[in-house]
Amino acid sequence: MAEKTIVLPDMITVGDLATQLDIPVTKLIGELFKNGIMATVNQTIDFDTAQIIVEELGLEVDLEQQQEEPVITSKATRELGDDAVSRPPIVAVMGHVDHGKTSLLDAILNLKVVTGEAGGITQHISAYQTEHNDRTITFLDTPGHEAFSALRQHGAALTDVVVIVVAADDGVKPQTVEAIKFAQQANAKMIVAINKIDKPAADVNHTKQQLAEHNLTPEDWGGDTVIVEVSAKTKQGIDKLLDMILLVADIEELKADVSGAAEGLVIESHMETGRGPVVSVLVEHGYLEAGQFIVAGGANGKVRTLTDFRDKPLAKAGPSTPATVTGFKELPQFGDRFTIFKSEKEARSVASDSRQAHRGSSASLSMTSTELLTRMSKSAKQQQVNLIVKADVQGSLTSVTDSLRVIENEELDIRILGSGVGNISENDVRMAASSNAVIYGFNVTLPTSVKQLAAREKVSVRIFKVIYELIDDARDMLTSLLSPEVVETQIGSLEVKGVFRIQRDMVICGGKVLSGKVVPDLLARVKRGEEAIAEAQVHSVQREQQEVKEVFEGDMCGLQLKTRGKLLLEEGDTLEFFTRETKARAL
Ligand code: GDP
């Protein structure tokens, strides 16, 4: 029985917990550190983490969680009444790298979104709108499917239609398949755009065939997959693609409620000098207007400016409209749900409740108790890899950290010790040096003084402008840490009929080959009954006193075995012969 019971709230600072437990705060910080959590006195940990740490410390204390009223910040979905209005479809464009996602969006929007992008790869989620036949279509620009899935996990059924882009001169590729799977999982309607049909190497039929192999049979082949042949370069087929998007949307009867307060999702957020938090949202219901009191996750504020995707002022933003908002006091997170409140007081209190209730506010830790538990239960053979990640904007940061987490496997325990928006700082380098971590930077810079510090501290800092390159680099680095896979191939077996000589590192014996064959250099597992008692290696094979290259099933033979230490081989033992290869493994 524990000596005493302490009642703790859902979240508690490290300092307060130490006081409650009556132990030095340094001891608590040390224990957290041992478990991969870098915490300061003022940081908060949740109840479950506290519980785990108390057990690890072996304290005679029972913890009890204070019962709290659940905090309801917003509804995830809204009932649609009779007065619901139709809304524009939200479309995501996905596909293999270089198949023309950006060019296609560019052609559709007639905007130069390609310029200024490193490698032409989209870096963070943004959204755009275009008009077609007097109707509006909203396009989401997605950084990587992982980030998109993460957004979805935050409770959003965001996309109505996924346009899968496949280059006609390259066909279906791994990321195409991924995109198809994603659309299926997301329950979104799919339209395939076969792009680059202007190229001489374009082979539309072959591409269709490959699509059919993935259960996307074109309508003109008797299937039900809408396929549009396009060229982002010549603009051929773009109108038809837009027609099809609207047609698919019409079948879905997309509606939104505009009778209540505006709500939607944060799809991008970053800090800007002079403007403070700059937050892109996608409105799902209601109308967002300047002057309203807004809450997203643990952040609140009053909408100061509202602009559209071209940075033009907006009077109000209705359903399916992407808008950029300033006026937040803190930076909300990518994926946070936003809602509007009548008074500033109400907004402030909801945001503060949400901060208390959710992890992820600025003072809390990046690790959840479930992650901590998983970590602690993982076997010691797992290699621990510490990373610190910095990125230019919140959207990219989430994208990069999510993608890095995906690489983790049975043997590699990837710990993202710290992550944040902004350039790499001396603090980051110090943290990396003390925890033997590698720093990954995405679209950020490394000031000269920090670079010098990193060189002195021998901290590896790797900066990228393209997400895929960063992930590839991480994969390479991690692959080199994986222990190679060992593959054993059975070649034959033999029953020992006589033991002629036993030396310190050698045995000479005779026996009958039971199966397969025996050749010099094979490894041999020595078994007595079911038990494997030793391992040896075939040095030479003899038949009728002659050294031979091989003997087969049914043959009687003599063997000279190399052994590690003295092997007391006995008549009746069996030898199992095999080869052992090591293969480098891929992640
Ligand atoms: P993403 O990686 O899928 O966004 O692909 P991009 O839009 O960056 O396009 C990759 C390359 O293909 C660029 O060099 C484009 O100019 C080229 N490209 C894209 N669409 C077309 C097309 O319809 N025809 C031709 N000829 N080239 C294209």
XYZ file of C-alpha atoms and ligand atoms in Angstrom:
615
model
C 0.000 0.000 0.000
C 1.168 3.450 -0.819
C 1.656 5.771 2.106
C -0.317 8.698 0.797
C -2.608 9.820 -1.967
C -2.124 13.036 -3.861
C -4.848 14.518 -6.009
C -3.458 16.129 -9.144
C -5.092 18.177 -11.900
C -4.990 17.132 -15.546
C -1.890 19.223 -16.164
C 0.735 20.251 -13.610
C 4.027 22.113 -13.817
C 7.193 20.178 -13.059
C 7.914 22.526 -10.131
C 4.486 22.015 -8.566
C 4.682 18.266 -8.965
C 8.065 18.165 -7.219
C 6.630 20.222 -4.339
C 3.605 17.933 -4.051
C 5.794 14.846 -4.098
C 8.199 16.460 -1.660
C 11.263 15.694 -3.754
C 13.928 18.052 -5.145
C 12.844 19.439 -8.503
C 16.245 18.496 -9.960
C 15.510 14.859 -9.194
C 12.233 15.064 -11.083
C 13.833 16.859 -14.024
C 16.582 14.212 -14.029
C 14.054 11.365 -14.148
C 12.134 13.063 -16.963
C 15.392 13.564 -18.837
C 16.274 9.885 -18.443
C 13.029 9.153 -20.231
C 13.773 11.516 -23.063
C 11.755 14.468 -21.853
C 13.557 17.756 -21.587
C 11.543 19.771 -19.132
C 12.096 22.959 -17.229
C 10.557 23.801 -13.850
C 7.765 25.800 -15.454
C 6.748 23.324 -18.095
C 3.602 21.332 -17.614
C 3.219 17.580 -17.849
C -0.054 15.714 -17.906
C -1.419 13.421 -15.238
C -0.499 10.189 -16.999
C 3.091 11.293 -17.498
C 3.273 12.250 -13.811
C 1.959 8.806 -12.891
C 4.576 7.031 -15.006
C 7.406 9.125 -13.610
C 6.260 8.565 -10.014
C 6.311 4.821 -10.623
C 9.753 5.047 -12.207
C 10.995 6.904 -9.163
C 9.586 4.145 -6.952
C 7.786 6.627 -4.702
C 5.255 5.326 -2.201
C 2.557 7.630 -3.456
C -0.838 7.085 -5.051
C -1.884 9.679 -7.583
C -5.504 10.450 -8.160
C -6.781 12.559 -11.004
C -8.917 15.535 -10.138
C -12.290 15.263 -11.842
C -12.846 18.179 -14.145
C -15.773 19.335 -16.195
C -15.134 18.453 -19.823
C -14.360 21.483 -21.944
C -16.301 21.676 -25.157
C -14.603 24.115 -27.455
C -16.511 23.525 -30.628
C -18.617 21.068 -32.472
C -16.857 19.088 -35.159
C -19.908 18.846 -37.366
C -23.042 20.872 -37.603
C -26.583 19.789 -38.170
C -27.755 21.045 -41.523
C -31.205 22.547 -41.437
C -33.521 23.501 -44.292
C -31.778 26.838 -44.643
C -28.406 25.221 -45.427
C -26.789 26.724 -48.522
C -24.735 25.013 -51.189
C -21.041 25.582 -50.933
C -18.099 25.350 -53.340
C -16.290 22.007 -53.507
C -12.924 21.717 -51.789
C -10.458 20.006 -54.071
C -7.021 18.594 -53.317
C -4.525 17.946 -56.099
C -2.212 15.006 -55.442
C 0.148 12.757 -57.331
C 3.740 11.733 -57.912
C 6.447 14.361 -57.726
C 7.067 16.130 -61.057
C 3.855 14.876 -62.618
C 2.637 18.463 -62.736
C 0.539 19.200 -59.627
C 1.896 22.708 -59.280
C 1.765 23.418 -63.024
C -1.804 22.213 -63.172
C -2.870 24.368 -60.245
C -1.001 27.207 -61.878
C -2.838 26.675 -65.157
C -6.163 26.491 -63.346
C -5.617 29.515 -61.224
C -3.710 31.404 -63.830
C -1.415 32.446 -61.060
C 2.301 32.164 -60.922
C 2.326 29.901 -57.916
C 5.318 28.022 -59.258
C 7.679 30.982 -59.064
C 9.709 31.218 -55.938
C 9.191 27.649 -54.931
C 12.238 25.535 -54.338
C 12.259 22.576 -56.673
C 8.680 23.284 -57.634
C 7.461 21.329 -54.649
C 4.690 22.725 -52.581
C 5.934 23.465 -49.116
C 2.907 23.998 -46.961
C -0.832 23.830 -47.162
C -2.385 26.839 -48.722
C -5.683 27.213 -50.466
C -6.816 29.053 -53.556
C -10.093 29.698 -55.335
C -11.041 29.949 -58.952
C -14.224 30.722 -60.891
C -15.563 28.427 -63.572
C -18.963 28.829 -65.267
C -19.790 31.456 -62.632
C -19.169 29.001 -59.853
C -16.397 28.856 -57.289
C -14.001 25.982 -56.681
C -11.599 25.883 -53.720
C -8.237 24.186 -54.188
C -6.059 22.942 -51.382
C -2.369 22.775 -52.010
C -1.036 19.870 -49.983
C 2.541 19.495 -48.805
C 2.740 15.773 -48.383
C 0.149 13.183 -47.766
C 1.277 12.674 -44.199
C 0.544 16.277 -43.311
C -2.754 15.995 -45.017
C -3.641 12.881 -43.070
C -2.585 14.668 -39.905
C -4.993 17.459 -40.754
C -7.689 14.930 -41.293
C -6.980 13.316 -37.940
C -7.626 16.650 -36.326
C -11.223 16.018 -37.149
C -11.694 17.457 -40.560
C -13.471 15.887 -43.444
C -11.886 18.542 -45.499
C -11.675 17.446 -49.098
C -14.637 16.694 -51.265
C -12.729 15.820 -54.408
C -9.163 14.582 -54.939
C -7.633 15.178 -58.354
C -4.971 12.532 -58.954
C -2.388 13.843 -61.384
C -0.539 11.246 -63.483
C 1.983 12.224 -66.147
C 1.180 10.457 -69.418
C 4.893 10.016 -70.172
C 5.686 8.439 -66.813
C 2.572 6.539 -65.776
C 1.447 5.354 -62.364
C 4.222 5.696 -59.771
C 4.466 4.927 -56.026
C 3.163 8.323 -54.955
C 0.275 8.004 -57.409
C -0.731 4.793 -55.676
C -0.353 6.499 -52.306
C -2.586 9.335 -53.463
C -5.223 6.880 -54.694
C -5.131 5.074 -51.342
C -5.383 8.355 -49.527
C -8.434 9.461 -51.489
C -10.091 6.102 -50.874
C -9.408 6.244 -47.133
C -10.620 9.824 -46.990
C -13.798 8.812 -48.734
C -13.316 11.628 -51.229
C -14.482 11.541 -54.834
C -11.643 10.940 -57.252
C -10.933 12.437 -60.650
C -7.817 11.401 -62.533
C -6.054 14.050 -64.607
C -3.709 12.434 -67.110
C -1.274 15.309 -67.601
C 1.474 16.186 -70.108
C -0.497 14.807 -73.071
C 1.329 17.367 -75.249
C 4.597 15.470 -74.836
C 5.707 13.197 -77.672
C 6.406 10.413 -75.172
C 2.875 10.616 -73.758
C 1.122 7.242 -73.726
C -2.439 7.806 -72.535
C -3.551 4.243 -73.227
C -0.728 2.702 -71.251
C -1.490 5.069 -68.362
C -5.163 4.104 -68.465
C -4.170 0.466 -68.400
C -2.064 1.036 -65.298
C -4.938 2.917 -63.674
C -7.291 0.049 -64.463
C -4.836 -2.258 -62.691
C -5.428 -0.140 -59.602
C -9.201 -0.521 -59.953
C -9.624 2.857 -61.595
C -11.239 1.808 -64.844
C -11.958 4.685 -67.221
C -15.584 5.394 -68.130
C -14.840 4.870 -71.830
C -13.610 1.384 -70.923
C -16.816 0.588 -69.061
C -15.637 1.613 -65.603
C -16.738 4.489 -63.412
C -13.556 6.485 -62.986
C -13.675 10.007 -64.355
C -10.473 10.540 -66.295
C -9.614 13.803 -67.999
C -6.689 14.176 -70.373
C -4.947 17.493 -69.845
C -1.840 19.488 -70.519
C -0.854 22.076 -67.968
C 1.479 23.448 -70.637
C -0.961 23.992 -73.516
C -4.012 24.309 -71.202
C -5.764 21.615 -73.230
C -8.452 19.845 -71.186
C -8.360 22.266 -68.228
C -11.934 23.472 -68.829
C -13.143 19.897 -69.039
C -11.370 19.076 -65.760
C -13.144 21.983 -64.051
C -16.480 20.896 -65.574
C -15.933 17.436 -64.150
C -15.040 18.774 -60.693
C -18.307 20.738 -60.620
C -20.266 17.760 -61.918
C -18.887 15.463 -59.231
C -19.581 18.169 -56.623
C -23.193 18.523 -57.819
C -23.800 14.825 -57.286
C -22.512 15.216 -53.730
C -24.900 18.133 -52.957
C -22.365 19.932 -50.795
C -24.026 22.131 -48.177
C -23.087 24.344 -45.252
C -24.920 26.016 -42.401
C -24.780 29.800 -42.368
C -27.304 30.512 -39.654
C -24.818 30.180 -36.799
C -21.349 31.392 -35.886
C -18.468 30.855 -38.286
C -16.286 27.817 -37.764
C -13.595 26.025 -39.691
C -9.986 24.930 -39.610
C -6.547 26.478 -39.335
C -4.616 25.339 -42.392
C -1.478 27.437 -41.951
C 0.005 29.684 -39.272
C 3.181 31.641 -38.791
C 4.552 34.720 -37.074
C 5.338 37.840 -39.071
C 7.239 40.831 -37.821
C 4.848 43.739 -37.515
C 1.756 41.617 -38.094
C 2.033 39.049 -35.307
C 0.351 35.697 -35.853
C -0.762 35.340 -39.481
C -3.283 32.540 -39.688
C -4.850 30.953 -42.774
C -8.169 29.302 -42.199
C -10.699 27.464 -44.262
C -14.264 28.373 -43.345
C -16.624 25.414 -43.114
C -19.827 27.008 -41.803
C -21.076 30.547 -41.204
C -19.434 33.831 -42.135
C -16.133 35.018 -40.746
C -15.852 38.821 -40.538
C -13.414 41.438 -39.269
C -14.109 42.500 -35.688
C -15.330 39.063 -34.544
C -13.861 37.371 -31.478
C -12.150 34.208 -32.589
C -10.702 31.164 -30.825
C -8.571 28.451 -32.415
C -7.192 25.772 -30.089
C -5.619 27.614 -27.199
C -5.271 30.905 -29.087
C -7.752 33.748 -29.133
C -8.025 37.227 -30.601
C -10.175 39.679 -32.478
C -10.135 39.455 -36.272
C -8.165 42.580 -37.269
C -7.788 41.975 -40.990
C -9.354 39.404 -43.258
C -7.815 38.808 -46.681
C -8.349 36.341 -49.485
C -5.732 34.029 -50.962
C -4.425 36.834 -53.172
C -4.025 39.042 -50.117
C -6.965 41.271 -51.121
C -9.237 42.494 -48.288
C -12.384 40.421 -47.746
C -15.589 41.791 -46.251
C -16.537 38.329 -45.047
C -15.534 34.755 -45.727
C -18.282 32.154 -46.139
C -18.234 28.354 -46.451
C -15.329 26.748 -48.358
C -13.504 30.088 -48.464
C -9.826 30.230 -47.551
C -8.952 33.422 -45.707
C -5.995 34.870 -43.867
C -6.658 36.355 -40.472
C -4.559 38.648 -38.305
C -5.405 39.684 -34.781
C -4.682 36.472 -32.876
C -2.805 37.028 -29.626
C -1.044 33.670 -29.816
C -0.166 31.347 -32.666
C -2.772 28.612 -33.178
C -1.647 25.288 -34.602
C -2.128 23.788 -38.004
C -5.280 21.644 -37.785
C -6.872 23.577 -34.903
C -10.596 24.172 -35.226
C -11.660 27.813 -35.004
C -14.950 29.229 -33.729
C -16.411 32.659 -33.207
C -17.654 34.004 -29.852
C -19.892 36.880 -28.912
C -17.604 38.530 -26.398
C -13.903 38.836 -25.865
C -14.336 37.531 -22.323
C -15.987 34.357 -23.551
C -13.328 33.879 -26.256
C -10.538 34.356 -23.757
C -11.972 31.896 -21.286
C -12.640 29.205 -23.905
C -9.081 29.551 -25.213
C -7.666 29.326 -21.735
C -9.765 26.242 -20.922
C -8.563 24.695 -24.139
C -4.962 25.426 -23.206
C -5.508 23.687 -19.884
C -7.239 20.757 -21.459
C -4.975 20.193 -24.404
C -1.346 19.555 -24.703
C 0.526 21.460 -27.317
C 0.257 24.888 -25.763
C 3.577 26.681 -25.658
C 4.521 25.612 -22.144
C 3.716 21.945 -22.372
C 5.826 19.119 -23.658
C 5.966 17.721 -27.110
C 5.518 14.164 -25.881
C 2.272 12.579 -24.783
C 2.098 10.015 -22.029
C 1.182 7.316 -24.557
C 4.352 8.060 -26.489
C 6.282 7.955 -23.253
C 4.815 4.586 -22.309
C 5.471 3.120 -25.737
C 8.994 4.410 -25.487
C 9.586 2.896 -22.114
C 8.186 -0.467 -23.094
C 10.263 -0.693 -26.227
C 13.058 -3.229 -26.055
C 16.597 -2.185 -25.435
C 17.674 -3.340 -28.883
C 16.005 -0.273 -30.293
C 18.414 2.397 -31.321
C 17.472 5.802 -30.144
C 17.802 8.661 -32.581
C 17.355 12.177 -31.266
C 16.224 14.918 -33.611
C 15.484 18.598 -33.312
C 13.351 20.077 -36.081
C 12.982 23.722 -37.072
C 10.858 25.053 -39.926
C 9.711 28.356 -41.352
C 6.002 27.964 -40.723
C 3.808 25.781 -38.541
C 2.335 23.896 -41.517
C 5.747 22.802 -42.772
C 6.858 21.920 -39.259
C 3.917 19.586 -38.763
C 4.486 18.124 -42.183
C 8.181 17.445 -41.491
C 7.701 16.023 -37.984
C 4.819 13.804 -39.107
C 6.845 12.480 -42.023
C 9.822 11.797 -39.755
C 7.637 9.891 -37.300
C 6.416 7.709 -40.139
C 9.992 6.452 -40.705
C 10.196 5.001 -37.203
C 10.234 1.209 -37.038
C 10.778 -1.653 -34.625
C 14.446 -0.978 -34.213
C 14.610 2.767 -34.491
C 13.167 4.937 -31.847
C 12.962 8.429 -33.288
C 12.696 11.054 -30.606
C 11.878 14.531 -31.707
C 13.269 16.292 -28.661
C 12.324 19.716 -29.811
C 10.603 21.391 -32.683
C 9.701 24.935 -33.448
C 9.109 27.661 -35.966
C 12.049 29.943 -36.710
C 15.758 29.924 -37.514
C 18.155 27.549 -35.832
C 19.378 29.135 -32.604
C 22.312 28.647 -30.253
C 19.860 27.101 -27.823
C 18.895 24.462 -30.374
C 22.565 23.624 -30.889
C 23.198 23.387 -27.142
C 20.192 21.138 -26.721
C 21.422 18.972 -29.616
C 24.931 18.801 -28.170
C 23.704 17.719 -24.748
C 21.426 15.048 -26.156
C 23.496 13.913 -29.110
C 20.768 15.013 -31.509
C 20.821 15.904 -35.194
C 19.167 19.181 -36.175
C 16.943 19.263 -39.244
C 16.008 22.660 -40.650
C 13.375 23.251 -43.290
C 13.370 26.577 -45.117
C 15.271 28.191 -42.265
C 18.729 29.700 -42.015
C 21.715 29.025 -39.825
C 23.249 32.288 -38.604
C 27.059 32.292 -38.785
C 27.532 32.435 -35.011
C 25.243 29.419 -34.595
C 27.072 27.580 -37.369
C 30.372 28.149 -35.576
C 28.903 26.895 -32.336
C 27.559 23.794 -34.111
C 31.011 23.108 -35.570
C 32.615 23.490 -32.144
C 30.047 21.261 -30.486
C 30.201 18.765 -33.402
C 26.452 18.992 -33.915
C 25.169 17.943 -37.314
C 22.837 20.564 -38.781
C 21.040 19.655 -42.004
C 19.012 22.250 -43.843
C 16.653 21.624 -46.757
C 14.275 23.554 -48.947
C 12.372 20.578 -50.253
C 10.486 18.286 -47.877
C 11.117 15.137 -49.904
C 14.867 15.769 -49.850
C 14.840 16.262 -46.110
C 12.921 13.058 -45.554
C 15.200 11.148 -47.955
C 18.240 12.427 -46.099
C 16.758 11.369 -42.765
C 15.881 7.978 -44.213
C 19.473 7.524 -45.429
C 20.911 8.522 -42.100
C 18.551 6.188 -40.255
C 19.088 3.300 -42.662
C 22.796 3.437 -41.894
C 21.900 2.862 -38.242
C 19.766 -0.188 -38.871
C 21.454 -3.461 -38.075
C 21.609 -5.556 -41.215
C 19.044 -8.273 -41.731
C 20.394 -11.783 -41.255
C 19.157 -14.410 -43.685
C 19.895 -18.071 -43.091
C 19.449 -20.669 -45.828
C 19.272 -24.353 -44.952
C 21.524 -26.512 -47.155
C 21.515 -29.970 -45.595
C 21.741 -32.133 -42.455
C 23.793 -35.059 -41.181
C 23.671 -37.570 -38.368
C 26.938 -38.071 -36.505
C 27.895 -41.770 -36.565
C 31.322 -41.515 -35.042
C 33.628 -38.931 -33.385
C 37.303 -39.470 -34.210
C 39.170 -36.563 -32.719
C 38.315 -33.557 -30.555
C 40.755 -30.679 -30.241
C 40.501 -27.210 -28.763
C 39.174 -25.661 -31.975
C 38.543 -28.642 -34.230
C 36.525 -31.865 -34.433
C 36.865 -34.739 -36.867
C 33.792 -36.904 -37.207
C 31.931 -39.159 -39.592
C 28.273 -39.399 -40.415
C 25.469 -39.930 -42.845
C 23.970 -37.101 -44.873
C 20.252 -37.061 -44.032
C 19.188 -34.366 -46.460
C 20.559 -31.853 -48.949
C 24.322 -31.707 -49.236
C 27.466 -30.789 -47.350
C 30.209 -28.604 -48.815
C 33.230 -26.923 -47.215
C 32.725 -23.544 -45.539
C 29.081 -24.135 -44.636
C 28.059 -23.262 -41.112
C 26.817 -26.126 -38.960
C 24.405 -26.012 -36.055
C 25.073 -28.887 -33.669
C 21.888 -30.336 -32.209
C 21.492 -32.863 -29.427
C 17.889 -33.927 -29.652
C 15.930 -30.717 -30.101
C 18.503 -28.541 -28.428
C 21.073 -26.552 -30.378
C 24.289 -26.859 -28.400
C 26.906 -25.197 -30.584
C 27.806 -23.735 -33.930
C 30.733 -24.823 -36.057
C 31.999 -24.476 -39.612
C 32.797 -27.178 -42.151
C 36.510 -27.076 -42.898
C 36.756 -30.074 -45.204
C 34.666 -32.983 -46.446
C 35.948 -36.508 -47.149
C 34.477 -39.527 -48.826
C 36.272 -42.861 -48.795
C 39.401 -41.139 -47.390
C 39.441 -38.663 -50.293
C 38.889 -34.978 -49.839
C 35.876 -33.993 -51.966
C 34.019 -30.793 -52.832
C 30.595 -32.062 -51.834
C 28.591 -35.027 -50.527
C 24.880 -35.626 -50.959
C 21.880 -37.127 -49.186
C 22.492 -40.797 -48.363
C 26.324 -40.495 -48.542
C 28.552 -41.536 -45.652
C 31.318 -38.992 -45.176
C 34.016 -37.654 -42.937
C 34.039 -34.049 -41.771
C 36.574 -31.736 -40.277
C 34.751 -29.003 -38.348
C 36.228 -25.769 -37.067
C 34.849 -25.027 -33.634
C 34.870 -22.100 -31.292
C 36.265 -23.681 -28.106
C 36.225 -27.378 -27.395
C 33.123 -29.082 -28.785
C 32.284 -32.384 -27.119
C 30.471 -33.837 -30.099
C 28.717 -37.191 -29.542
C 27.486 -39.999 -31.698
C 23.784 -39.402 -32.448
C 24.091 -35.603 -32.606
C 22.781 -33.991 -35.773
C 24.422 -31.250 -37.769
C 22.314 -28.793 -39.685
C 24.191 -27.011 -42.439
C 23.329 -23.518 -43.555
C 24.630 -20.273 -45.016
C 24.190 -16.937 -43.325
C 24.005 -13.706 -45.264
C 23.589 -10.201 -44.026
C 21.575 -7.787 -46.106
C 21.518 -4.043 -45.630
C 17.974 -3.056 -44.896
C 15.879 -0.288 -46.276
C 13.380 1.798 -44.414
P 4.769 18.666 -59.292
O 6.011 18.204 -58.637
O 3.783 17.560 -59.449
O 4.162 19.901 -58.685
O 5.183 19.024 -60.808
P 5.463 20.442 -61.491
O 4.209 21.183 -61.704
O 6.542 21.120 -60.729
O 5.966 19.967 -62.909
C 7.153 19.222 -63.099
C 7.745 19.489 -64.454
O 6.863 19.050 -65.462
C 7.992 20.982 -64.712
O 9.202 21.085 -65.386
C 6.830 21.383 -65.596
O 7.161 22.446 -66.459
C 6.558 20.109 -66.375
N 5.153 19.984 -66.773
C 4.075 20.023 -65.965
N 2.941 19.857 -66.672
C 3.304 19.705 -67.969
C 2.588 19.482 -69.206
O 1.357 19.387 -69.271
N 3.322 19.364 -70.330
C 4.680 19.438 -70.319
N 5.314 19.311 -71.472
N 5.384 19.645 -69.202
C 4.718 19.777 -68.036
